[in-house]
Amino acid sequence: METSSLAGCWELVSGECLDNGHLLQYGEAQLRARKVLANGYFSFVTHQQGAFWAAGSGRYTVDGQQYTERPDLGTFPPEAMRDYVFRFRLEGDLWHNTRWEDGVQVEYEVWRRVG
């Protein structure tokens, strides 16, 4: 799949991730996010309950059904600036991402194309 198939602006619909061993449901935490992908770069900003929560930016690649983010700027500690590898699928305007580490699902996101 070409990286251009993901190019555009995406808005977070739903998701969950492991946060210090606890499952964080994005809806319950009132997380909202937008992500923009263009020319091999990504950038996102996330709010929680209307206040800034996190942001990041860097390069991304697509290989088959694998999407990889390589952040180089962000509001994270240095050890978080590493590759994040997702399995993904597109269903119309919905983009589903799943990330696994050591055989454990650590993140699942659904994004809707908005631009």
Coordinates of C-alpha atoms in Angstrom, one line a residue:
M1 CA 0.0 0.0 0.0
E2 CA 1.3 3.4 -0.9
T3 CA 1.9 6.0 1.9
S4 CA -0.3 8.3 -0.1
S5 CA -3.4 6.1 0.7
L6 CA -3.1 7.3 4.3
A7 CA -2.3 10.9 3.4
G8 CA -4.7 13.4 4.8
C9 CA -6.3 14.5 8.1
W10 CA -7.7 12.0 10.6
E11 CA -9.8 12.4 13.7
L12 CA -9.7 9.9 16.5
V13 CA -13.0 8.0 16.8
S14 CA -12.2 5.5 19.5
G15 CA -9.4 3.5 21.1
E16 CA -7.6 2.1 24.0
C17 CA -4.1 1.5 25.2
L18 CA -2.2 0.0 28.1
D19 CA -1.0 2.8 30.4
N20 CA 1.2 1.6 33.3
G21 CA -0.5 -1.8 33.1
H22 CA -4.0 -0.5 33.1
L23 CA -6.3 -0.3 30.1
L24 CA -7.1 3.3 29.2
Q25 CA -10.3 3.7 27.2
Y26 CA -10.0 6.8 25.1
G27 CA -13.8 7.6 25.3
E28 CA -13.9 7.3 29.1
A29 CA -10.8 9.4 29.4
Q30 CA -12.4 12.0 27.1
L31 CA -9.4 12.0 24.7
R32 CA -9.7 13.8 21.3
A33 CA -7.0 13.8 18.7
R34 CA -6.2 14.8 15.2
K35 CA -3.4 13.3 13.0
V36 CA -2.1 14.7 9.7
L37 CA -0.1 12.6 7.3
A38 CA 1.7 14.2 4.3
N39 CA 4.8 13.4 2.3
G40 CA 6.0 10.7 4.7
Y41 CA 5.5 12.9 7.8
F42 CA 3.0 12.6 10.6
S43 CA 1.9 15.1 13.2
F44 CA -0.7 14.7 15.9
V45 CA -2.2 16.6 18.9
T46 CA -4.3 15.1 21.6
H47 CA -6.6 16.8 24.2
Q48 CA -8.1 15.3 27.3
Q49 CA -11.2 16.9 28.7
G50 CA -10.6 20.0 26.5
A51 CA -7.0 20.5 27.7
F52 CA -3.7 19.8 25.9
W53 CA -2.5 16.2 26.6
A54 CA 0.2 15.2 24.1
A55 CA 1.7 16.0 20.7
G56 CA 4.2 14.4 18.4
S57 CA 5.7 14.5 14.9
G58 CA 8.1 12.6 12.8
R59 CA 8.4 10.3 9.8
Y60 CA 6.1 7.4 8.9
T61 CA 6.3 4.5 6.5
V62 CA 3.8 1.9 5.2
D63 CA 4.8 -1.6 4.2
G64 CA 1.9 -3.8 3.2
Q65 CA -0.5 -3.6 6.2
Q66 CA 2.2 -2.3 8.5
Y67 CA 2.3 1.4 9.5
T68 CA 5.4 2.6 11.4
E69 CA 5.8 6.0 13.1
R70 CA 9.2 7.3 13.9
P71 CA 8.7 10.3 16.1
D72 CA 11.5 12.9 16.4
L73 CA 9.6 15.7 18.2
G74 CA 7.1 15.3 20.9
T75 CA 6.0 15.8 24.5
F76 CA 7.4 12.5 25.6
P77 CA 10.5 11.5 27.5
P78 CA 13.5 10.5 25.3
E79 CA 13.0 6.8 25.7
A80 CA 9.5 7.2 24.0
M81 CA 11.2 8.5 20.8
R82 CA 11.3 5.1 19.2
D83 CA 9.5 3.3 16.4
Y84 CA 5.9 2.5 16.9
V85 CA 4.7 -0.4 14.6
F86 CA 1.0 -1.0 13.9
R87 CA -0.9 -3.4 11.8
F88 CA -3.6 -1.5 10.0
R89 CA -6.6 -1.8 7.7
L90 CA -8.7 0.8 5.9
E91 CA -12.5 0.4 5.7
G92 CA -13.9 3.3 3.7
D93 CA -13.0 6.4 5.7
L94 CA -12.0 4.5 8.8
W95 CA -8.4 3.6 9.6
H96 CA -7.9 0.8 12.2
N97 CA -4.6 0.5 14.0
T98 CA -3.4 -2.2 16.3
R99 CA 0.0 -2.2 18.1
W100 CA 1.4 -5.3 19.9
E101 CA 4.5 -5.6 22.1
D102 CA 5.8 -9.0 23.3
G103 CA 2.6 -10.7 22.2
V104 CA 0.3 -8.3 24.1
Q105 CA -2.0 -5.8 22.4
V106 CA -0.9 -2.4 23.8
E107 CA -2.9 -0.1 21.6
Y108 CA -6.0 -0.1 19.4
E109 CA -7.2 3.0 17.5
V110 CA -9.9 3.9 15.0
W111 CA -9.5 7.1 13.1
R112 CA -11.9 8.7 10.6
R113 CA -10.7 10.6 7.6
V114 CA -11.8 14.3 7.8
G115 CA -9.7 15.8 5.0

